[in-house]
PDB file of C-alpha atoms in Angstrom:
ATOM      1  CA  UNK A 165      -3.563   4.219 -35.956  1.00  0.00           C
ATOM      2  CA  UNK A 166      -5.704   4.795 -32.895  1.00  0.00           C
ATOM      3  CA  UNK A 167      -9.355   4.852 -33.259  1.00  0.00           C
ATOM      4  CA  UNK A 168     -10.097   6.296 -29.981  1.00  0.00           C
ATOM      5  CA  UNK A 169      -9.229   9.093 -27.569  1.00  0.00           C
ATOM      6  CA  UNK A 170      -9.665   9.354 -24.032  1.00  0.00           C
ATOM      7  CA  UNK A 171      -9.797  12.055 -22.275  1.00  0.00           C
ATOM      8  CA  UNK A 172      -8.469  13.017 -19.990  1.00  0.00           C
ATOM      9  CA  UNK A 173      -4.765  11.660 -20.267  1.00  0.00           C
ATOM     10  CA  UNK A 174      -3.756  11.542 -16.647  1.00  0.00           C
ATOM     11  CA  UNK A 175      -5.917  11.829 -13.833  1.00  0.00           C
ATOM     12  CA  UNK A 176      -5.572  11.866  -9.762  1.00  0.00           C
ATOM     13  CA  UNK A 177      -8.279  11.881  -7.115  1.00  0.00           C
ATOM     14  CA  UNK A 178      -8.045  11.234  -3.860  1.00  0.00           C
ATOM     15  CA  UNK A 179      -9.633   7.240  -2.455  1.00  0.00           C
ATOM     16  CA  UNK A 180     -13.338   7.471  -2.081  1.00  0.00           C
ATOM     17  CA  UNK A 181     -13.675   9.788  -4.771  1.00  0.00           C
ATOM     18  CA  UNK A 182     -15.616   8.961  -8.159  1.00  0.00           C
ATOM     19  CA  UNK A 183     -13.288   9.165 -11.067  1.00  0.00           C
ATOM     20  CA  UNK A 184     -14.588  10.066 -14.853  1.00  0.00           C
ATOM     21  CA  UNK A 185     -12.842   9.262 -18.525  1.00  0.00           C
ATOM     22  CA  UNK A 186     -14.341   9.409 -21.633  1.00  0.00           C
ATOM     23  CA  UNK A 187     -13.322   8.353 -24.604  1.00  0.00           C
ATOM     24  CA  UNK A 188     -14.396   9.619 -28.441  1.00  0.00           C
ATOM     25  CA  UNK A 189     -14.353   7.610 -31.665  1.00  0.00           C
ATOM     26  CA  UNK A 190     -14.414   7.998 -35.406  1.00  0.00           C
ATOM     27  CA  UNK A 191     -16.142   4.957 -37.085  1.00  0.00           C
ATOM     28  CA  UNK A 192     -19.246   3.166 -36.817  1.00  0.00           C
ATOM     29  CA  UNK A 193     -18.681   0.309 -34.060  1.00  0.00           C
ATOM     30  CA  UNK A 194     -19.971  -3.225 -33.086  1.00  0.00           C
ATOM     31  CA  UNK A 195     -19.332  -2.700 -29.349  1.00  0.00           C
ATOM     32  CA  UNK A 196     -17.035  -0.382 -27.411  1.00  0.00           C
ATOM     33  CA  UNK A 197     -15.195  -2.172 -24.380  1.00  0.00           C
ATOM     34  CA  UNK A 198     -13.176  -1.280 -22.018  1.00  0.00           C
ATOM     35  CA  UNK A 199      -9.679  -2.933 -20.702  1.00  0.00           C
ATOM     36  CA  UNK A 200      -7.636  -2.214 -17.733  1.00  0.00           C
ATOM     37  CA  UNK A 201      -3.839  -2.278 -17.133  1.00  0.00           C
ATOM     38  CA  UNK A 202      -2.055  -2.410 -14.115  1.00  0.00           C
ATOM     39  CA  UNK A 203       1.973  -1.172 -14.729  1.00  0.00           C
ATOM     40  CA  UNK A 204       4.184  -3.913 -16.645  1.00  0.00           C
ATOM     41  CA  UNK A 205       0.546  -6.285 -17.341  1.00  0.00           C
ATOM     42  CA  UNK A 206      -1.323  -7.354 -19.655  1.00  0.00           C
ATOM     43  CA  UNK A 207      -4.919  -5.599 -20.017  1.00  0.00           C
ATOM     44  CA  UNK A 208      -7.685  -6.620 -18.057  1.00  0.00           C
ATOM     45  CA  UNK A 209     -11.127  -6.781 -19.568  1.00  0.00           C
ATOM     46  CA  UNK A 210     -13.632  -4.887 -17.318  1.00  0.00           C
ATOM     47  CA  UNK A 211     -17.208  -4.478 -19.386  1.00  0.00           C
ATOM     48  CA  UNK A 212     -18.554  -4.409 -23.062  1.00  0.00           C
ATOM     49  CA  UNK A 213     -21.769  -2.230 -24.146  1.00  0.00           C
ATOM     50  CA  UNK A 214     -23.192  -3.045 -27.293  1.00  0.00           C
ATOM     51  CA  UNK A 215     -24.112  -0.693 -29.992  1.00  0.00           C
ATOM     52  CA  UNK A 216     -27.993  -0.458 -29.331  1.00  0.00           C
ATOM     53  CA  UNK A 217     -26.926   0.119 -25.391  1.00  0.00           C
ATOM     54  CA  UNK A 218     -26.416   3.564 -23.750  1.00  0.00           C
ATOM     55  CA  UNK A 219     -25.633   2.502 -20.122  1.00  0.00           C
ATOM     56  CA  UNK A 220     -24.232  -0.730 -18.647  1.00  0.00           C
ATOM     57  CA  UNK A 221     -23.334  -1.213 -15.119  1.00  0.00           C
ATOM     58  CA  UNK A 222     -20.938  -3.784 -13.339  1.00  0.00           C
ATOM     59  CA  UNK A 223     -20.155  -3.053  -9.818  1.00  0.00           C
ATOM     60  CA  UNK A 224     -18.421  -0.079  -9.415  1.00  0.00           C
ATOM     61  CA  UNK A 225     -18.832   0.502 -12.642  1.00  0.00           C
ATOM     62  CA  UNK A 226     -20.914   2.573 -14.762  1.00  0.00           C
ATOM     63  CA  UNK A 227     -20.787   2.932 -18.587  1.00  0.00           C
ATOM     64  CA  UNK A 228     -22.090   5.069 -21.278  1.00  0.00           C
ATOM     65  CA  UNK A 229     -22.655   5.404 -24.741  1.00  0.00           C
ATOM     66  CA  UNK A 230     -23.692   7.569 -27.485  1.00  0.00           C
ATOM     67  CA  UNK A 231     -23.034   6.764 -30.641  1.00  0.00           C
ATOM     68  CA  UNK A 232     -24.788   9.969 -32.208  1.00  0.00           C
ATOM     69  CA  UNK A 233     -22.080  11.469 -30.577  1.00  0.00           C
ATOM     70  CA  UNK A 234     -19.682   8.727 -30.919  1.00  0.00           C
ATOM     71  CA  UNK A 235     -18.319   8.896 -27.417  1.00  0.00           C
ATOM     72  CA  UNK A 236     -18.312   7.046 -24.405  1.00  0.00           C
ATOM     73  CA  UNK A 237     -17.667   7.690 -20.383  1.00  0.00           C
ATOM     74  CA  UNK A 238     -16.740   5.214 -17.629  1.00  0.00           C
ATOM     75  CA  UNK A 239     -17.573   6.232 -14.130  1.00  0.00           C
ATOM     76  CA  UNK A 240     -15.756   4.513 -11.331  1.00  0.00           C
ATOM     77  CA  UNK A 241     -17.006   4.867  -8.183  1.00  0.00           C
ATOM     78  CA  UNK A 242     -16.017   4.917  -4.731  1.00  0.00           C
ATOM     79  CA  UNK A 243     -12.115   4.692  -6.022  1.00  0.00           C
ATOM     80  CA  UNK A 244     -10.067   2.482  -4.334  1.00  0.00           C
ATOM     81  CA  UNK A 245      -5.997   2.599  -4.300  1.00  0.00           C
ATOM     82  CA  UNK A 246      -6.189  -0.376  -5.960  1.00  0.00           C
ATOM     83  CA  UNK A 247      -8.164   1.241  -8.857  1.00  0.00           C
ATOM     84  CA  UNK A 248      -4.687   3.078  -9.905  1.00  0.00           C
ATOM     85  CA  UNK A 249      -3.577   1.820 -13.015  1.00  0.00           C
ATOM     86  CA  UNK A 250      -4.098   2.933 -17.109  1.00  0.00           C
ATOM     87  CA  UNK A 251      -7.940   2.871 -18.689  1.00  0.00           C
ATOM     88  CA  UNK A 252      -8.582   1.910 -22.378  1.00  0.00           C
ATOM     89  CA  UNK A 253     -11.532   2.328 -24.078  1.00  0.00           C
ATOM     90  CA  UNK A 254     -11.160  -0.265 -27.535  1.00  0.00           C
ATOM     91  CA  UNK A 255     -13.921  -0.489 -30.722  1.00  0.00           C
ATOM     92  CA  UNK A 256     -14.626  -2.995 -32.483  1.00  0.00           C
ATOM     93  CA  UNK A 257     -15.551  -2.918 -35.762  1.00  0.00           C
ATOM     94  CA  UNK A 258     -16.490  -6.254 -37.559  1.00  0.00           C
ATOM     95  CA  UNK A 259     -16.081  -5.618 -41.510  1.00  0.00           C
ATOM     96  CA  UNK A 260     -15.458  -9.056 -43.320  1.00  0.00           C
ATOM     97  CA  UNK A 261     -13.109 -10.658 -42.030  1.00  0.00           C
ATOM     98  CA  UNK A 262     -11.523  -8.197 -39.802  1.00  0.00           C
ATOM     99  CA  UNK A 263     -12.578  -8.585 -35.955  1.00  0.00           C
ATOM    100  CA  UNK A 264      -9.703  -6.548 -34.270  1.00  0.00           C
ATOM    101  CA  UNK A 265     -10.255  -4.153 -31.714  1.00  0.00           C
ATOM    102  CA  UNK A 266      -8.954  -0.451 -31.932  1.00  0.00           C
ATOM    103  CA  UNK A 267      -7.685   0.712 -28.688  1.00  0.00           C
ATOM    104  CA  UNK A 268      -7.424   4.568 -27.558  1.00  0.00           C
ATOM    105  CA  UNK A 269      -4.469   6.128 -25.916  1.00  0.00           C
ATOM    106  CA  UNK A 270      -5.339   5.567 -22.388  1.00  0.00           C
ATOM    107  CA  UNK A 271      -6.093   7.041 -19.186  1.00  0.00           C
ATOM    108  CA  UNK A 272      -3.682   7.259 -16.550  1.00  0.00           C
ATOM    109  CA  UNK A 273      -5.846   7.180 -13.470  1.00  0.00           C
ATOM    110  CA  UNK A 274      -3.952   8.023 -10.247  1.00  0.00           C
ATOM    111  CA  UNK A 275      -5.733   7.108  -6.492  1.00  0.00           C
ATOM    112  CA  UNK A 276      -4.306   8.180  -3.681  1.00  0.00           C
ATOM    113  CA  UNK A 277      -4.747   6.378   0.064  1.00  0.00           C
TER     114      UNK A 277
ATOM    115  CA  UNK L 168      -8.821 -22.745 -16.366  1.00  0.00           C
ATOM    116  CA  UNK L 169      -5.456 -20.846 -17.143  1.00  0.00           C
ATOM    117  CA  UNK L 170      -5.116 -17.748 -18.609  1.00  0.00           C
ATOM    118  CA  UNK L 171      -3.564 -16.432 -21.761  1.00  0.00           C
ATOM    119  CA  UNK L 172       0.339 -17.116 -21.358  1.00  0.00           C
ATOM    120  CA  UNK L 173       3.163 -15.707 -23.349  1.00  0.00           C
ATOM    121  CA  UNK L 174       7.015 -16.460 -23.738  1.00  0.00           C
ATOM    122  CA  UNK L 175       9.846 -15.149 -23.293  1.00  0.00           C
ATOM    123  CA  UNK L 176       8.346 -12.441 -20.868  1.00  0.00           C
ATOM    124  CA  UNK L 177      11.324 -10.016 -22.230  1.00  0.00           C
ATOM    125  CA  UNK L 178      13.364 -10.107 -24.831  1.00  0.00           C
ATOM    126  CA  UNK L 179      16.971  -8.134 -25.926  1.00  0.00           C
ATOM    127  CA  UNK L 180      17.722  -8.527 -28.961  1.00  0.00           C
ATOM    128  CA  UNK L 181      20.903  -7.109 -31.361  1.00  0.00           C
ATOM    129  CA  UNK L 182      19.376  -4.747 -34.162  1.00  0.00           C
ATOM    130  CA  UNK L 183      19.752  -7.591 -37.033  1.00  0.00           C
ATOM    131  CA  UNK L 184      18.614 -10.230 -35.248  1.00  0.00           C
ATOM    132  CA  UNK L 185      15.504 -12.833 -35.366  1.00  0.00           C
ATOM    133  CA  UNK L 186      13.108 -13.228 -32.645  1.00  0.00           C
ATOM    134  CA  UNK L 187      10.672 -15.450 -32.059  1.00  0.00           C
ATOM    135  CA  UNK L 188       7.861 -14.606 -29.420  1.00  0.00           C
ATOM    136  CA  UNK L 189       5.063 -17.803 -28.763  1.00  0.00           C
ATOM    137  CA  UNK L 190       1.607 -17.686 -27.168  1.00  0.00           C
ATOM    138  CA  UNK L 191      -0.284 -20.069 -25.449  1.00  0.00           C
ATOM    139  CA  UNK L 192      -4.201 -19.006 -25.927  1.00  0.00           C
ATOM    140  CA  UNK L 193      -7.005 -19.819 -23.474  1.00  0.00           C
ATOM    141  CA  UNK L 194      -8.262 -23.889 -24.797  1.00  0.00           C
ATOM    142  CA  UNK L 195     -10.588 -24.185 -26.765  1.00  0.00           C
ATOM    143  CA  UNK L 196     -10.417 -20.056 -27.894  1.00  0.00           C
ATOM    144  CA  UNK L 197     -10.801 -20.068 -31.070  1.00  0.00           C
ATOM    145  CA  UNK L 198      -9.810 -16.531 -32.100  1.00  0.00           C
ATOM    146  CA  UNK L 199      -6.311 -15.496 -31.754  1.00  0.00           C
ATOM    147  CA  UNK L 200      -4.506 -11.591 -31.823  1.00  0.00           C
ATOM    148  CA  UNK L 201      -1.792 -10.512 -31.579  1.00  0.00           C
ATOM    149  CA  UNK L 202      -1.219  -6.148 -30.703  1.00  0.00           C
ATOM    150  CA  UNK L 203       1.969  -3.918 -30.027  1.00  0.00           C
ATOM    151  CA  UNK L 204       2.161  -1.612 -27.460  1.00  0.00           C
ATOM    152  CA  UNK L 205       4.633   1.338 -27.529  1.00  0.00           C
ATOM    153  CA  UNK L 206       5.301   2.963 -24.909  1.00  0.00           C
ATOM    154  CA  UNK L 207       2.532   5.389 -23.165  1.00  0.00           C
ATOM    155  CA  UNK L 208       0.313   4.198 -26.185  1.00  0.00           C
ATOM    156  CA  UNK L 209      -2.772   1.798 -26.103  1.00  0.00           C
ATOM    157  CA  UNK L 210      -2.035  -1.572 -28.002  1.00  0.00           C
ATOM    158  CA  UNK L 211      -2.381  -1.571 -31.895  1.00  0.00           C
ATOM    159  CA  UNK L 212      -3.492  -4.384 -33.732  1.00  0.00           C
ATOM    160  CA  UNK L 213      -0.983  -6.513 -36.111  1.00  0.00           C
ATOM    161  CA  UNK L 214      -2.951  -9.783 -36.919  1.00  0.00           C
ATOM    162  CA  UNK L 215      -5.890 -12.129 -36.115  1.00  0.00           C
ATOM    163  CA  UNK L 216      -6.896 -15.897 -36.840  1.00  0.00           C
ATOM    164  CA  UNK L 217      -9.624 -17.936 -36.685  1.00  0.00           C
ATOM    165  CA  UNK L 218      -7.822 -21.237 -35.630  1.00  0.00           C
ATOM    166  CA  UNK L 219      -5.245 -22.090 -38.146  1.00  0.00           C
ATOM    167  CA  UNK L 220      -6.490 -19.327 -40.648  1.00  0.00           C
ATOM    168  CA  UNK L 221      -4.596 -16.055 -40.358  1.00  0.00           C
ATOM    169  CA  UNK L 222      -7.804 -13.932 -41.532  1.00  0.00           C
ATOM    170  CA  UNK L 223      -6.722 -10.219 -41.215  1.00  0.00           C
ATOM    171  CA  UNK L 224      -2.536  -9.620 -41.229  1.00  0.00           C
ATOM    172  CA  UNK L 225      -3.279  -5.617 -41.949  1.00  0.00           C
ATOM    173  CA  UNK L 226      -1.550  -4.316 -38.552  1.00  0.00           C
ATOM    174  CA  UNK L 227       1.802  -6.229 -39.618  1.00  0.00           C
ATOM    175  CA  UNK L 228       4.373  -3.250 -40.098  1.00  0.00           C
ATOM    176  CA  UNK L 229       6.185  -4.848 -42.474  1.00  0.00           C
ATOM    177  CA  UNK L 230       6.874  -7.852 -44.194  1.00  0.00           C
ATOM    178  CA  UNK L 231       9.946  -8.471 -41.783  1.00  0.00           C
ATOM    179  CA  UNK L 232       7.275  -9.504 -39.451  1.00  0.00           C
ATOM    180  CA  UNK L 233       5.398 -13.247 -39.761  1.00  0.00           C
ATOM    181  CA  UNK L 234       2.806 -14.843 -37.661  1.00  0.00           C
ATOM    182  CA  UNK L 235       1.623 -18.343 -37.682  1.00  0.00           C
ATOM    183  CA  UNK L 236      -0.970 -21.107 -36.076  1.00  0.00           C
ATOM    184  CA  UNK L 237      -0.360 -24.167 -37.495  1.00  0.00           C
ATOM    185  CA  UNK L 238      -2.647 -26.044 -35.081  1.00  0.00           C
ATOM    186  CA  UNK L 239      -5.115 -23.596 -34.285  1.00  0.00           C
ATOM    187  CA  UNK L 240      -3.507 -23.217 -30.746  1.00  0.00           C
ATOM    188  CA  UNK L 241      -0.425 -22.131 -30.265  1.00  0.00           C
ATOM    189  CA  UNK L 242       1.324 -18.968 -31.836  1.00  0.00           C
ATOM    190  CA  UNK L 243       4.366 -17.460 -32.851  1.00  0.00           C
ATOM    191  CA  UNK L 244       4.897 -13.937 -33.218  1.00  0.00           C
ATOM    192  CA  UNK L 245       8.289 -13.725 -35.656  1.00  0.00           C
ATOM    193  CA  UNK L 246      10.528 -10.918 -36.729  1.00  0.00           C
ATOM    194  CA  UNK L 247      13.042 -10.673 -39.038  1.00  0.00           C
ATOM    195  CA  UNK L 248      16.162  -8.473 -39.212  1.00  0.00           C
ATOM    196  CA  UNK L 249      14.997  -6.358 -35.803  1.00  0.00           C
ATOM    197  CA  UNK L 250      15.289  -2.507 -35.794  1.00  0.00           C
ATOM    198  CA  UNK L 251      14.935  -0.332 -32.985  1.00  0.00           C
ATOM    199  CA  UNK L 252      11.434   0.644 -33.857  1.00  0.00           C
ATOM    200  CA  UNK L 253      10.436  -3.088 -33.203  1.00  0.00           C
ATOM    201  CA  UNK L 254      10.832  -2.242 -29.404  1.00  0.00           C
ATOM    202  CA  UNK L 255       7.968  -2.558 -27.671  1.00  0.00           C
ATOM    203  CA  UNK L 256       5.437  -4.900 -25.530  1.00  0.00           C
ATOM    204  CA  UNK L 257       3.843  -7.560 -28.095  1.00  0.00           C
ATOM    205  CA  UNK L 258       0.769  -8.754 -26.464  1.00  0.00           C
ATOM    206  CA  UNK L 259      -1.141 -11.645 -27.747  1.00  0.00           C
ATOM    207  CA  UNK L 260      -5.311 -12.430 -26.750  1.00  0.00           C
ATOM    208  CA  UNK L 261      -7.654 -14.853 -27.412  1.00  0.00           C
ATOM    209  CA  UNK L 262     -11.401 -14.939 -27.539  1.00  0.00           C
ATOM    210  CA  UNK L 263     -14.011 -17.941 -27.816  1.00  0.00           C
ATOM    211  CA  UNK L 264     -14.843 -16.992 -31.158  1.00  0.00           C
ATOM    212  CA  UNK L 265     -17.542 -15.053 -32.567  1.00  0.00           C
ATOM    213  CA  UNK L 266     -21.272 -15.915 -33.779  1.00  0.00           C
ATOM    214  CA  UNK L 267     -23.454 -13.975 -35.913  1.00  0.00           C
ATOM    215  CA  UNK L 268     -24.332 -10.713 -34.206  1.00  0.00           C
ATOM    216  CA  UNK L 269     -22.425 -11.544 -30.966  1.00  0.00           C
ATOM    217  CA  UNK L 270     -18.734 -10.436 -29.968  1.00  0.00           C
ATOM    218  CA  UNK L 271     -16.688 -11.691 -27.285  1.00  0.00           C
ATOM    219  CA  UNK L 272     -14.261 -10.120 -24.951  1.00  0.00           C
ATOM    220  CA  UNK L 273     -10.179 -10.894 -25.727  1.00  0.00           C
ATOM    221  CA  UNK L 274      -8.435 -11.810 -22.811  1.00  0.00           C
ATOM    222  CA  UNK L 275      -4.713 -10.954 -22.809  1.00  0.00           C
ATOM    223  CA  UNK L 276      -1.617 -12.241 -21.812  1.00  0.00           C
ATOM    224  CA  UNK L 277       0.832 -10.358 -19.795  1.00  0.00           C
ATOM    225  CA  UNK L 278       2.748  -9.610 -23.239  1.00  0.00           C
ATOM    226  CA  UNK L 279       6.544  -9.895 -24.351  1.00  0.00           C
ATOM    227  CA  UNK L 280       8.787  -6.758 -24.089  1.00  0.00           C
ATOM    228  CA  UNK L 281      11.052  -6.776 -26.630  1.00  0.00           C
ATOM    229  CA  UNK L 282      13.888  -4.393 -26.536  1.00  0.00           C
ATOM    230  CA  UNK L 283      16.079  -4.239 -29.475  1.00  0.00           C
ATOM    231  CA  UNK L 284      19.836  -2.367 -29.372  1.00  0.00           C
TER     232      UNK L 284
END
């Protein structure tokens, strides 16, 4: 089952533009990361905040967190056409031995040249 | 150094069938997954070791599906008696382990897409 929902499910901006998804959770996490996949790939890791972190940045890149209200946004900037491809947001929750990560339903981000 | 790498790239397969899918983790990672992505859906987890150890099998659908490390590097993703519902990309990741308090990024392959008929 998926532990995470982003929101929203497709999105389409024009290049230049900033684009915004969040994601919400149900459990208590580790670290929340986010993954990129371009069409017919495998995911792409682009940044990890830890649990005791609210914002992380990494280039074009901006993350937040709030686990109070167990939900988190990532804010790409200054899109690029490049930038089009699907956005998961993954938790992981270490309990014994289990260290999986639990991936949302994706983003579908859309830029267009 | 090279990435994760995973064979065949696609698969068909007759319903009935046995497949076989193998991946080829970053050296020296010591953690291994393996996830199935449907369709439109984010990847959901189906098992994990810690080099030969298979530590958490949960995400395995059902017992028609077995996963194994003998030598901590390579793995292979099997599946018994394939039904349509097996379709789907099978991705595999590895990570350079984990240490008390800290957690690592997985880095994925480009994943196997099975199709079954």
């Amino acid at each position: 089952s998926q532990q995470g929902e982003e929101d929203p499910q497709a999105l389409s901006i024009q290049e230049g533009e900033n684009a915004t998804m969040n994601c919400s959770y149900k459990t208590s996490i580790n670290n929340l990361q986010w993954y990129r996949q371009n069409s017919g790939r495998g995911l792409v890791h682009l940044i990890l905040i830890r649990s005791n972190e609210r914002e992380k940045h990494s280039g074009r890149l901006r993350v937040t967190l709030d686990t109070s209200k167990k939900s988190s946004s990532l804010l790409i900037t200054a899109s690029r056409a490049a930038d089009t491809a699907s956005y998961f947001c993954a938790t992981l929750i270490s309990s014994g031995s289990a260290r999986q990560l639990t991936f949302g339903s994706g983003t579908q981000l859309t830029v267009l040249p | 150094g090279a990435g994760v790498s995973q064979s065949p790239r696609y698969k068909v397969a007759k319903r009935g069938q046995d497949v076989a899918l193998r991946c080829d983790p970053i050296s020296g990672h010591v953690s291994l997954f393996w996830y199935q992505q449907a369709l439109g859906q984010g990847p959901e987890f189906l098992t994990y070791f810690q080099n030969e150890a298979q530590l958490d099998k949960s995400g395995l659908p059902s017992d028609r599906f077995f996963a194994e490390r003998p030598e901590g590097s390579v793995s292979t993703l099997k599946i018994q008696r394939t039904q349509q519902e097996d379709s789907a990309v099978y991705l595999c990741a590895s990570s350079p382990g984990w240490t008390s308090g800290t957690a690592y990024e997985q880095y994925f392959g480009p994943g196997t897409r099975l199709t079954v008929t």
